[in-house]
């Protein structure tokens, strides 16, 4: 039930700041979009609405890019 059993929340909420220990919650596209649209609306920014979920594609791109940057900048020969 979270930090305070009578709160109805799992984690902590203070105004627009929220914390939780749900592992992988932001991997869910629909949750991310609803959550970020809520934050956008609360700040007077137009919500993004629903589109296709390209999280896996973006994740793969990010990991590949990180690996490329690492390989270009780290001399692994010192480990041999």
GROMACS .gro file of C-alpha atoms in nm:
model
   80
    1UNK     CA    1   0.000   0.000   0.000
    2UNK     CA    2   0.296   0.232  -0.023
    3UNK     CA    3   0.443   0.449   0.247
    4UNK     CA    4   0.110   0.551   0.398
    5UNK     CA    5  -0.150   0.275   0.397
    6UNK     CA    6  -0.446   0.514   0.401
    7UNK     CA    7  -0.321   0.734   0.115
    8UNK     CA    8  -0.423   0.501  -0.169
    9UNK     CA    9  -0.085   0.560  -0.336
   10UNK     CA   10   0.211   0.331  -0.382
   11UNK     CA   11   0.519   0.543  -0.328
   12UNK     CA   12   0.500   0.914  -0.258
   13UNK     CA   13   0.324   1.212  -0.412
   14UNK     CA   14   0.379   1.577  -0.327
   15UNK     CA   15   0.207   1.816  -0.566
   16UNK     CA   16   0.340   1.737  -0.914
   17UNK     CA   17   0.627   1.526  -0.781
   18UNK     CA   18   0.572   1.152  -0.761
   19UNK     CA   19   0.795   0.860  -0.674
   20UNK     CA   20   0.732   0.488  -0.694
   21UNK     CA   21   0.925   0.165  -0.690
   22UNK     CA   22   0.727  -0.008  -0.963
   23UNK     CA   23   1.004  -0.167  -1.167
   24UNK     CA   24   0.963  -0.105  -1.540
   25UNK     CA   25   0.652   0.114  -1.512
   26UNK     CA   26   0.784   0.356  -1.775
   27UNK     CA   27   0.827   0.072  -2.024
   28UNK     CA   28   0.450   0.078  -2.068
   29UNK     CA   29   0.375   0.322  -2.351
   30UNK     CA   30   0.017   0.394  -2.248
   31UNK     CA   31   0.117   0.468  -1.889
   32UNK     CA   32   0.399   0.697  -2.005
   33UNK     CA   33   0.172   0.887  -2.240
   34UNK     CA   34  -0.111   0.932  -1.988
   35UNK     CA   35   0.139   1.033  -1.719
   36UNK     CA   36   0.329   1.282  -1.935
   37UNK     CA   37   0.007   1.424  -2.081
   38UNK     CA   38  -0.119   1.477  -1.725
   39UNK     CA   39   0.199   1.667  -1.641
   40UNK     CA   40   0.183   1.867  -1.966
   41UNK     CA   41  -0.182   1.962  -1.907
   42UNK     CA   42  -0.113   2.063  -1.547
   43UNK     CA   43   0.157   2.300  -1.675
   44UNK     CA   44  -0.068   2.446  -1.947
   45UNK     CA   45   0.105   2.257  -2.229
   46UNK     CA   46  -0.101   2.080  -2.493
   47UNK     CA   47  -0.111   1.701  -2.439
   48UNK     CA   48   0.055   1.482  -2.702
   49UNK     CA   49  -0.228   1.230  -2.722
   50UNK     CA   50  -0.184   0.875  -2.837
   51UNK     CA   51   0.042   0.771  -3.121
   52UNK     CA   52   0.221   0.448  -3.202
   53UNK     CA   53   0.458   0.305  -2.944
   54UNK     CA   54   0.814   0.320  -3.070
   55UNK     CA   55   0.978   0.269  -2.729
   56UNK     CA   56   1.155  -0.050  -2.831
   57UNK     CA   57   1.295   0.114  -3.146
   58UNK     CA   58   1.413   0.418  -2.950
   59UNK     CA   59   1.560   0.195  -2.681
   60UNK     CA   60   1.754  -0.010  -2.938
   61UNK     CA   61   1.876   0.308  -3.109
   62UNK     CA   62   1.989   0.455  -2.776
   63UNK     CA   63   2.177   0.141  -2.673
   64UNK     CA   64   2.343   0.110  -3.015
   65UNK     CA   65   2.442   0.479  -3.008
   66UNK     CA   66   2.585   0.445  -2.658
   67UNK     CA   67   2.786   0.140  -2.767
   68UNK     CA   68   2.917   0.332  -3.068
   69UNK     CA   69   3.023   0.630  -2.855
   70UNK     CA   70   3.187   0.397  -2.602
   71UNK     CA   71   3.381   0.208  -2.871
   72UNK     CA   72   3.498   0.535  -3.030
   73UNK     CA   73   3.620   0.684  -2.701
   74UNK     CA   74   3.743   0.404  -2.477
   75UNK     CA   75   4.069   0.222  -2.540
   76UNK     CA   76   3.983  -0.136  -2.447
   77UNK     CA   77   4.333  -0.264  -2.539
   78UNK     CA   78   4.450  -0.173  -2.189
   79UNK     CA   79   4.233  -0.458  -2.057
   80UNK     CA   80   4.421  -0.724  -2.250
   0.00000   0.00000   0.00000
